[in-house]
Each structure stands twice: as C-alpha cells, then as structure tokens.
PDB file of C-alpha atoms in Angstrom:
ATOM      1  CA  UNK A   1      -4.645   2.892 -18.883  1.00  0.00           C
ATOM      2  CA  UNK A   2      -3.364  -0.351 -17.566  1.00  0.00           C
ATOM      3  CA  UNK A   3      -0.297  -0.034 -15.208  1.00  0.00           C
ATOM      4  CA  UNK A   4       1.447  -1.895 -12.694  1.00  0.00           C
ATOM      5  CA  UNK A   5       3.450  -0.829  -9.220  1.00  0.00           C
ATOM      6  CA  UNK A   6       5.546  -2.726  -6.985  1.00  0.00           C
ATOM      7  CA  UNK A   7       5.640  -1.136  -3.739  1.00  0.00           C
ATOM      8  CA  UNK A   8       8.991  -1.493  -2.913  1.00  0.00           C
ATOM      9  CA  UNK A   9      12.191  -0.687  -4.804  1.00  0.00           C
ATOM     10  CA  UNK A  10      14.888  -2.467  -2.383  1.00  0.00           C
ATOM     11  CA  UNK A  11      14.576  -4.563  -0.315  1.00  0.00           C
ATOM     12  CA  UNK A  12      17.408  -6.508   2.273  1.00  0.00           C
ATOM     13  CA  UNK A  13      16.676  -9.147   3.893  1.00  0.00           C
ATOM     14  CA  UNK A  14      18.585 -11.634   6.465  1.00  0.00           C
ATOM     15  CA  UNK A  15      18.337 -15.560   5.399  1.00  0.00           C
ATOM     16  CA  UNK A  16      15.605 -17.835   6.773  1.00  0.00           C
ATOM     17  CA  UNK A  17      13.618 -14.223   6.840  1.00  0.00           C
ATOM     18  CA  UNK A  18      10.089 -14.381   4.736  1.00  0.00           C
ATOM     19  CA  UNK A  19       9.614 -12.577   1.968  1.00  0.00           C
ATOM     20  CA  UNK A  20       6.418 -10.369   0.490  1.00  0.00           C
ATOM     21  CA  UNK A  21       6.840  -8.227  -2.333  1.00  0.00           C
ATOM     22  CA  UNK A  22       3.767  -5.971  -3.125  1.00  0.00           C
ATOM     23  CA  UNK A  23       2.277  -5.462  -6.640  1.00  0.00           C
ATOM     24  CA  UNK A  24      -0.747  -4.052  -7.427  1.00  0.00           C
ATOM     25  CA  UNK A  25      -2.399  -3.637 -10.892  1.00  0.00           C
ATOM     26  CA  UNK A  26      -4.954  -1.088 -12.705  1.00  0.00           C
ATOM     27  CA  UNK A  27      -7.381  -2.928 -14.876  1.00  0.00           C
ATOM     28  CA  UNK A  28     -11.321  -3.409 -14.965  1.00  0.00           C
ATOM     29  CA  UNK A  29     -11.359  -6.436 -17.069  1.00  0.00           C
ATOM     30  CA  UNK A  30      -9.422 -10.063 -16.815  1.00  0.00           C
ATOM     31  CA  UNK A  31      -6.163 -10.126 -15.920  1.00  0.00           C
ATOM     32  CA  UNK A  32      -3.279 -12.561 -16.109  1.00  0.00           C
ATOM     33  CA  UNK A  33      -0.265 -11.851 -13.827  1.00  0.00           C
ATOM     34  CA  UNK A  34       3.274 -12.729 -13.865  1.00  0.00           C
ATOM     35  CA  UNK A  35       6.284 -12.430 -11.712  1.00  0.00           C
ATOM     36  CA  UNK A  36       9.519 -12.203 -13.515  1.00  0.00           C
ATOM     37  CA  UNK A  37      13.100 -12.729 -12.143  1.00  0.00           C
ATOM     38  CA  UNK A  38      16.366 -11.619 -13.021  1.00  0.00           C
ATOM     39  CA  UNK A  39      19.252 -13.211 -11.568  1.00  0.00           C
ATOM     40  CA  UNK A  40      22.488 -11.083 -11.834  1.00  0.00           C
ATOM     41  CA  UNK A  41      23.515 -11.695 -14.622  1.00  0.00           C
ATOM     42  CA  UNK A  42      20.988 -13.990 -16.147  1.00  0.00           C
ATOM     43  CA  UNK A  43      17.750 -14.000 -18.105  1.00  0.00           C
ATOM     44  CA  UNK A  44      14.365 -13.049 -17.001  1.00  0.00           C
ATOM     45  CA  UNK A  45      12.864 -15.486 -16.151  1.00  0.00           C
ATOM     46  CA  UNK A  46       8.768 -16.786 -15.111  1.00  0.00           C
ATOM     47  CA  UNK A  47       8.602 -17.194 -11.543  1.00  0.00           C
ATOM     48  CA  UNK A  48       4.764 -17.787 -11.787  1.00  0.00           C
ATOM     49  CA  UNK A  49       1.968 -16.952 -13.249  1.00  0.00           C
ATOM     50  CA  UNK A  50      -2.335 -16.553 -12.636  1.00  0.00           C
ATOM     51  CA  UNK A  51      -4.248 -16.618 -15.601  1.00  0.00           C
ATOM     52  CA  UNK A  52      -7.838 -18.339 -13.997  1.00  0.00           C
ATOM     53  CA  UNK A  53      -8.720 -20.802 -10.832  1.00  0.00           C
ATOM     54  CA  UNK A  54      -7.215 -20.791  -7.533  1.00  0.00           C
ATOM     55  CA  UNK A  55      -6.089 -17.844  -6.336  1.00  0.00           C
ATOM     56  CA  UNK A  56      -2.706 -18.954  -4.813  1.00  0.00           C
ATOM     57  CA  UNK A  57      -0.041 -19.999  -7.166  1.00  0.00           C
ATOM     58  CA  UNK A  58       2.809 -21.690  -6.885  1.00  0.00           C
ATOM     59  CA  UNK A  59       5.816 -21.111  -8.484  1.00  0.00           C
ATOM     60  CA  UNK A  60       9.660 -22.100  -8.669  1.00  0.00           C
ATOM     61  CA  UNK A  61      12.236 -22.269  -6.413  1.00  0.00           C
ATOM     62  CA  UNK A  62       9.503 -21.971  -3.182  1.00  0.00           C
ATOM     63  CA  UNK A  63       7.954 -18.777  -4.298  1.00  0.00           C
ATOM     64  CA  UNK A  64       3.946 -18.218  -4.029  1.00  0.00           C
ATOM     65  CA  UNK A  65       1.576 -15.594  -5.059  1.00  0.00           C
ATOM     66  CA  UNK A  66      -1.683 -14.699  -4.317  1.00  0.00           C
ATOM     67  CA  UNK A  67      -4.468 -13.181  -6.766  1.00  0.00           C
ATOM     68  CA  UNK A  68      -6.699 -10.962  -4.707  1.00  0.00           C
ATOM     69  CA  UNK A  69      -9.359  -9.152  -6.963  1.00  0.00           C
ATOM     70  CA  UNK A  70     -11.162  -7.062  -4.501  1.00  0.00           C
ATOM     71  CA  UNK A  71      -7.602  -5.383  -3.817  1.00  0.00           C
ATOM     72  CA  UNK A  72      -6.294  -5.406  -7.266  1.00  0.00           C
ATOM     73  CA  UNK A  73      -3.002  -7.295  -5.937  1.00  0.00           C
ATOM     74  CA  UNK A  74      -0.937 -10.036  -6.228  1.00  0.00           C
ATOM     75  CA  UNK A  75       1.840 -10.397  -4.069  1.00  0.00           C
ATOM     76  CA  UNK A  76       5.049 -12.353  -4.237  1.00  0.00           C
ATOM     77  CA  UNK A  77       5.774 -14.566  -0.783  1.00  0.00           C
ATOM     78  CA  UNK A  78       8.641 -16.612  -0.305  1.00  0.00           C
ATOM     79  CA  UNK A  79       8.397 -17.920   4.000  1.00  0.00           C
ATOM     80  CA  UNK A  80      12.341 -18.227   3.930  1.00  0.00           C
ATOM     81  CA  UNK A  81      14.569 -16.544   1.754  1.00  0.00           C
ATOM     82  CA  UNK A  82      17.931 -17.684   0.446  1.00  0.00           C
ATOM     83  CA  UNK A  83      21.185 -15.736  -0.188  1.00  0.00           C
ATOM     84  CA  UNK A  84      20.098 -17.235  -4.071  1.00  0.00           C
ATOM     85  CA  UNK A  85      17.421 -15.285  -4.123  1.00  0.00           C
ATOM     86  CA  UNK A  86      19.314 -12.295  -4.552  1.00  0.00           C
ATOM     87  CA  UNK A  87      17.708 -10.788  -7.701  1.00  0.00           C
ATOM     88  CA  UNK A  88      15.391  -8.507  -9.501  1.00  0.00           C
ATOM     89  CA  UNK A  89      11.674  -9.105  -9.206  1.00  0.00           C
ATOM     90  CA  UNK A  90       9.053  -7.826 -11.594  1.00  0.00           C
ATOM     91  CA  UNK A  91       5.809  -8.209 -11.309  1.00  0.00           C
ATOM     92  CA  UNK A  92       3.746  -7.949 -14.804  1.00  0.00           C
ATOM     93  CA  UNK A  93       0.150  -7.813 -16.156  1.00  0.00           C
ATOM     94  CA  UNK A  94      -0.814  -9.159 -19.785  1.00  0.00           C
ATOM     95  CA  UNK A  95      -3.254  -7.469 -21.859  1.00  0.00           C
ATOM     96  CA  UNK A  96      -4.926 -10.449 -24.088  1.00  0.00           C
ATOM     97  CA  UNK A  97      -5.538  -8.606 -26.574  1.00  0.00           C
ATOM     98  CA  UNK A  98      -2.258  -7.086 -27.205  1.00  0.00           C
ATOM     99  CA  UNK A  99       0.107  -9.764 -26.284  1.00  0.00           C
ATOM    100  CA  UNK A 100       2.226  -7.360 -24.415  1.00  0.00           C
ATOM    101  CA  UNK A 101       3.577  -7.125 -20.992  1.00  0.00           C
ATOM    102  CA  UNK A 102       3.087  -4.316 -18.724  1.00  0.00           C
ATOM    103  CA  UNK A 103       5.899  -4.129 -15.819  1.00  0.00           C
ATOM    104  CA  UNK A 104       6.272  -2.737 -12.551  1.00  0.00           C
ATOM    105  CA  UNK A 105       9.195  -0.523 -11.807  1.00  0.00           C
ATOM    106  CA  UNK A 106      10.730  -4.208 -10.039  1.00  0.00           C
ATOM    107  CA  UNK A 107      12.144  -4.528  -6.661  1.00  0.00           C
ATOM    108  CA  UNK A 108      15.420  -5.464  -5.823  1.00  0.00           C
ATOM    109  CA  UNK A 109      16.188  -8.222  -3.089  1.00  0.00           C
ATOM    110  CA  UNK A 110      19.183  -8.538  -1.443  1.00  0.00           C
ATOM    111  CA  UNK A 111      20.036 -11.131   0.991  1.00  0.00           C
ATOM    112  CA  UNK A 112      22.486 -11.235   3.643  1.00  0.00           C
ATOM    113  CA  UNK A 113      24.121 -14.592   4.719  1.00  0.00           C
TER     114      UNK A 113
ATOM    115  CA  UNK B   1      16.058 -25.945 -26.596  1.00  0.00           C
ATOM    116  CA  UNK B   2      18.047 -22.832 -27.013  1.00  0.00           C
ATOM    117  CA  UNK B   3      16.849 -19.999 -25.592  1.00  0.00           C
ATOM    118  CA  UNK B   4      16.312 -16.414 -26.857  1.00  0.00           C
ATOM    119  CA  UNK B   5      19.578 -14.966 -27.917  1.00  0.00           C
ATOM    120  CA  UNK B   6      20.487 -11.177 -28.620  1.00  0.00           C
ATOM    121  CA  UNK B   7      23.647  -9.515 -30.207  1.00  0.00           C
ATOM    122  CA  UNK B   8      24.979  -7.161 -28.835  1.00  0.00           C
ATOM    123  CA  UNK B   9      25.448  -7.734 -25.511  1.00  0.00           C
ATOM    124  CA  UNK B  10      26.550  -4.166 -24.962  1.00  0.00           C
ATOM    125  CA  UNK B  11      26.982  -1.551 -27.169  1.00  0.00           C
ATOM    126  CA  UNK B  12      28.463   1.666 -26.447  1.00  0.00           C
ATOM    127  CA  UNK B  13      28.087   4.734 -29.753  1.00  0.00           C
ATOM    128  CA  UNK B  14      27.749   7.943 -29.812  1.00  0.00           C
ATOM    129  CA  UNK B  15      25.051  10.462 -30.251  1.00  0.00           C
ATOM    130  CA  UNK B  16      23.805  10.267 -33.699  1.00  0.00           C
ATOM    131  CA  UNK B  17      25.594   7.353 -34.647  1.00  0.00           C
ATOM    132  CA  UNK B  18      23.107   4.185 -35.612  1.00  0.00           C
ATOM    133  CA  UNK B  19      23.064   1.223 -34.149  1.00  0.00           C
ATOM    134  CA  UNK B  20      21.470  -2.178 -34.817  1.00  0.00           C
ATOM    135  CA  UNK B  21      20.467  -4.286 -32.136  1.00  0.00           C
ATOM    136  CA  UNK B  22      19.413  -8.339 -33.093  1.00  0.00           C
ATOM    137  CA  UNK B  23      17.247 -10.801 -31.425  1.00  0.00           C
ATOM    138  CA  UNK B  24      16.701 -14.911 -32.207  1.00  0.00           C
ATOM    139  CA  UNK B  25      14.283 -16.185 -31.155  1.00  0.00           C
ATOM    140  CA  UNK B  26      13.204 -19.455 -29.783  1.00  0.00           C
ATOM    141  CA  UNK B  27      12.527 -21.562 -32.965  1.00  0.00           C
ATOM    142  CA  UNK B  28       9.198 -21.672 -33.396  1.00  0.00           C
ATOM    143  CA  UNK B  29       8.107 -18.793 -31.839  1.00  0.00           C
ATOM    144  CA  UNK B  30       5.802 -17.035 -34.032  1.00  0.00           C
ATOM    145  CA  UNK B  31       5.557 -14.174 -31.134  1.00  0.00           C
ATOM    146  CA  UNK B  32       8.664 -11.458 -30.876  1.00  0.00           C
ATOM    147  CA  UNK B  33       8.743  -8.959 -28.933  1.00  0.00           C
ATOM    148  CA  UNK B  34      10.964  -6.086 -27.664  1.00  0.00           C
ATOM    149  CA  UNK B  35      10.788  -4.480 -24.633  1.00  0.00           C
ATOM    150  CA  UNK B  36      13.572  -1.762 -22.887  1.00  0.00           C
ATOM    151  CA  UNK B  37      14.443  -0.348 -19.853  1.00  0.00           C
ATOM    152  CA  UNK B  38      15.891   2.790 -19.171  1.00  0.00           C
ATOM    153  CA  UNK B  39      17.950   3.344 -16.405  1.00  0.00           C
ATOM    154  CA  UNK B  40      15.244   3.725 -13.049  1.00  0.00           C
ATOM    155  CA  UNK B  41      12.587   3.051 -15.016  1.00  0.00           C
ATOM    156  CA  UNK B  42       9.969  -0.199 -15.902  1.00  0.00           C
ATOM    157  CA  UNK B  43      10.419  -2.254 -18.324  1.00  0.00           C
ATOM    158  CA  UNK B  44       8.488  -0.933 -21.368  1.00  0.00           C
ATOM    159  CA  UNK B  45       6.709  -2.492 -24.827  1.00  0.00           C
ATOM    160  CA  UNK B  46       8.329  -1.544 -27.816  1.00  0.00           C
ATOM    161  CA  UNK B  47       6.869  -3.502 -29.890  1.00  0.00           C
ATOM    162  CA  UNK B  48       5.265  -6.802 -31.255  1.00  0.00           C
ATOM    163  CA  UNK B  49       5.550  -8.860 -34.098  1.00  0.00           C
ATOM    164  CA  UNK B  50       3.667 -12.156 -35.538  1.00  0.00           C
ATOM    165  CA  UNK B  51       5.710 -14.022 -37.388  1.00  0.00           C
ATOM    166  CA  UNK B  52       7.061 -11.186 -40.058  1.00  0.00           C
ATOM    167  CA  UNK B  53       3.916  -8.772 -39.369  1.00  0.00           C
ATOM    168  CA  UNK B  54       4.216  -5.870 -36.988  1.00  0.00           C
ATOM    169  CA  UNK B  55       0.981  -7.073 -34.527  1.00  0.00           C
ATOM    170  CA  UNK B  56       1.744  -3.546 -32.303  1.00  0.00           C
ATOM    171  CA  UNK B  57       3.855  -1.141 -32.241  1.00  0.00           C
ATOM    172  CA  UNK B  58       2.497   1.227 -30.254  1.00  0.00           C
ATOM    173  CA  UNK B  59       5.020   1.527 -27.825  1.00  0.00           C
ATOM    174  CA  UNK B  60       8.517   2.608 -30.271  1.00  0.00           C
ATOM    175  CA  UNK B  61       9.129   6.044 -29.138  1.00  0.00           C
ATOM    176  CA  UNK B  62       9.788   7.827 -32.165  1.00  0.00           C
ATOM    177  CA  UNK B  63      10.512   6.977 -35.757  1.00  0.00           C
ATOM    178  CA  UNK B  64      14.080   7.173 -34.929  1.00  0.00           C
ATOM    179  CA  UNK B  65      13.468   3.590 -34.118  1.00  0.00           C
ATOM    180  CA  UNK B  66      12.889   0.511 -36.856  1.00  0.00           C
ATOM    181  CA  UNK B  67      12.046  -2.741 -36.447  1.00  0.00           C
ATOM    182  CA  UNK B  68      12.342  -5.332 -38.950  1.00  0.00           C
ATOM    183  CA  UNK B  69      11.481  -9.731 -38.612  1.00  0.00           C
ATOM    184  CA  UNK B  70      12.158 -10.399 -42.429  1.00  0.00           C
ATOM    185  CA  UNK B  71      11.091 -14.416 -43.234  1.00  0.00           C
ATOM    186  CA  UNK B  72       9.459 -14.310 -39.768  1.00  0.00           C
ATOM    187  CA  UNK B  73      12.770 -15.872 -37.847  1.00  0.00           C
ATOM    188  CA  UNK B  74      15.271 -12.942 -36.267  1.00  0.00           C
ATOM    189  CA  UNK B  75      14.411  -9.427 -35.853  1.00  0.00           C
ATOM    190  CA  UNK B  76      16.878  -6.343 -35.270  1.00  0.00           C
ATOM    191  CA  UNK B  77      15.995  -2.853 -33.952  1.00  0.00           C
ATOM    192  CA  UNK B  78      17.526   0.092 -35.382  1.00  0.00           C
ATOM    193  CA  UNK B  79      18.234   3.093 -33.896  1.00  0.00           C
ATOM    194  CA  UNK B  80      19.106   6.067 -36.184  1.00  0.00           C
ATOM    195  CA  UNK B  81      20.846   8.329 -35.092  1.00  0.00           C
ATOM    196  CA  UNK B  82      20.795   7.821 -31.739  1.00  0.00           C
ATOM    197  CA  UNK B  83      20.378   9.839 -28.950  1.00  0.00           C
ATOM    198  CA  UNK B  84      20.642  10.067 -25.255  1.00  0.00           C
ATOM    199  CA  UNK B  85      17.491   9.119 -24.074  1.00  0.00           C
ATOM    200  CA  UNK B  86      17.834   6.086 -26.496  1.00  0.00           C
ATOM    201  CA  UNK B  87      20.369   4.602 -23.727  1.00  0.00           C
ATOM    202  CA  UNK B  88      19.001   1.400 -21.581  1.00  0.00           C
ATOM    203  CA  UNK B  89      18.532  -2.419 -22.162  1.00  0.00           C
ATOM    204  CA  UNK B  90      16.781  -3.673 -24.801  1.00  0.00           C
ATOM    205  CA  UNK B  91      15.180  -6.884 -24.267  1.00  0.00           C
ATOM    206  CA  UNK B  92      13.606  -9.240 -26.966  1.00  0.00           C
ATOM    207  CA  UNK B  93      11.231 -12.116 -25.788  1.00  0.00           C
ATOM    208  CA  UNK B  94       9.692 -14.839 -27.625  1.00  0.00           C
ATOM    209  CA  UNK B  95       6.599 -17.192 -27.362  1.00  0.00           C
ATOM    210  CA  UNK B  96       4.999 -19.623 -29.160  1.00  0.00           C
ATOM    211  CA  UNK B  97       1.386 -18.082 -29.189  1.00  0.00           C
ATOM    212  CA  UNK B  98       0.434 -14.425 -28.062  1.00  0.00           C
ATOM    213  CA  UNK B  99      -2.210 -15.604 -25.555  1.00  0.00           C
ATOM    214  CA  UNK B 100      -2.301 -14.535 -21.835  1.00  0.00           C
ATOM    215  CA  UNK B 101      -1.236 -18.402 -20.562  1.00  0.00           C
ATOM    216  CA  UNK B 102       1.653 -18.574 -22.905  1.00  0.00           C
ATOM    217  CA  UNK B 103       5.144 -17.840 -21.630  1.00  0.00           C
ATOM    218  CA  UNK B 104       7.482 -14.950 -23.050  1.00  0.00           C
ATOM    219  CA  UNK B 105      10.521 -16.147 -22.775  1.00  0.00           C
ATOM    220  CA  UNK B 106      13.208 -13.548 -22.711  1.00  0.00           C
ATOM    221  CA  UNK B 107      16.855 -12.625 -24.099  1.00  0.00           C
ATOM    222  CA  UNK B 108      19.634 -11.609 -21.852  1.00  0.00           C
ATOM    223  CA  UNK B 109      19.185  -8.457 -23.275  1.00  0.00           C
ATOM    224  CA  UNK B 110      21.881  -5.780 -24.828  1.00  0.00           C
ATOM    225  CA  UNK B 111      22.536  -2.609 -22.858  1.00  0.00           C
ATOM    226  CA  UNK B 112      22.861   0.471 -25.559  1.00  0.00           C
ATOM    227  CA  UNK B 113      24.697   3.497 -24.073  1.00  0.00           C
ATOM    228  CA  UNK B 114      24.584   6.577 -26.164  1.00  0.00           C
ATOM    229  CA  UNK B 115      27.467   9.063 -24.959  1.00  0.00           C
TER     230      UNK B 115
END
C-alpha cells in the first residue's frame, strides 16, 4: 500500500539556521507530492507541490523541495528559517486515481528567536 | 474567494451521543473531501465525494460514520453514537477537479472530543 513518513516528529531550530525535513514515500508508479503547512492556528495550507519536470520545486515563503526517485524522497529545505516558520509540516502523496491524500505523521518546527 | 469553512469549530459530547460535523466548500468545487486526525497520528482519508456522489469512501471507519453532499454544495459527517476513538480533527478540503496538479484546499478543521 501507498504510505508516507516524515522522519522527524520535532524539530527546534535557532533563526538564520537551515532547515531539511525528510519525507519519503512507498509507491511503484507516478507520484505527485505535496508539502502542507499548518500555522498555529490557521489552515493547511500548499507549501509546494511536484507533479512532473524539474526535480526542485519552489515553493512559498522561501521553502524548496527536491523530488529524488531513485531514493523515493522529497525533502523540504528552507537555508534560513524564521521564528514564522513555526508550524506543522506534512508532507503528502496523491494517488491519481483516487483523488485522495496520503499524509505523513508531520513534523513540528519550532523556532527560537 | 472564501475559503473552505467548517462548523463546528470544536465540539465536545459524550460517548454515544451523535454529532454532526459540516463543511462548505469553496464554490465551485466539485471535489470534497474529509480527512481526520487523531491525536499522534497522520492525517487520514475519510472520504471523497464528486459533486453529490460518494467517488470513495474507503477510508470511514465504521458505519457509525455518514456522510452526506445533498445538491452537490455542503456536506456534513455524522457520527452516531459516538465513541472514544471517534475523538480528533476532522478536516474537509475542497478542489475544483480531483486530478494530481489540482490543489485541495482545506478547512480549519473542527476538533470532536468524545468524553
């Protein structure tokens, strides 16, 4: 079955410190990826998203992620964090043929001023 | 445009009481879906719906659980009766089309404790 793990469950950073937050997927066939954030308090939210093409995609607020098939990942960088980055992250995998998501268990990121 | 919108934002019943969670989408959306978290847990897929038709729902837990999109606009998610496991956020998410490069856009959510 499809699934998706984040390899970290908190995480605490300093600002100006860079951020990468490790997903990895389990699926044989095409796969779109998202990451998702949730601001306290707010919606999720897309972050980004790799559906086809280049490999590294660019997202909001700085963030990055890169598609690497041969390790079945795609991991979330940020090269200086903010204390506004304080959130939940999720990374997600769609199924095409569904329409559903499937989520990580999401990491959360502190940041100390 | 306004976003996703769900009612309650928190609701807090007791075992085998029933509850009735509600979700708006976007307008337009065709694409509804609910998703919930319990406590420690991922996200999950409840289920899906295409305008009024159920597209999936492979992922309710039990047919404690009914979930309704009458005229194809709002939805709401029953629980009856509830029980403890049934406690976590429920999320509802919208999009326009259900293919992989369209966005599901996502409620605030309502968090459903069951004491």
């Amino acid at each position: 079955a499809q699934s998706v793990s984040q390899h970290n469950h908190h995480v605490i950073l300093s600002e100006a410190a860079s951020l990468e937050l490790g997903c990895n997927y389990s699926y044989g066939g095409t796969v779109n990826l998202f990451w998702y954030v949730q601001y306290p308090g707010q919606h999720l939210q897309l972050l980004l998203k790799y559906f086809s093409g280049d490999p590294l995609v660019k997202g909001i607020k700085g963030f990055e992620a890169e598609f690497i098939k041969s390790k079945f990942s795609f991991n979330l960088r940020k090269p200086s964090v903010q204390w506004s980055d304080t959130a939940e992250y999720f990374c997600a995998a769609f199924s095409g043929n569904t329409g559903k998501l499937i989520f990580g268990q999401g990491t959360t990121l502190q940041v100390k001023p | 445009e306004a976003g996703v919108t769900q009612f309650p934002s928190h609701s807090v019943i007791e075992k085998g009481q029933t509850v009735t969670l509600r979700c708006d989408p976007i307008s337009g959306h065709d694409n509804l879906y609910w998703y919930r978290r319990v406590m420690g847990k991922e996200i999950k897929f409840l289920l899906h719906f295409v305008k009024e038709s159920k597209q999936d729902e492979s992922g309710m837990p039990n047919n404690r659980f009914l979930a309704e999109r009458t005229g194809g606009t709002y939805s709401t998610l029953k629980v009856q009766p509830a029980e403890l496991e049934d406690s976590g956020v429920y999320f509802c998410a919208s999009s326009r089309q259900a293919e992989s490069t369209d966005t599901q856009y996502f409620g605030p959510g309502t968090r459903l404790t069951v004491l």
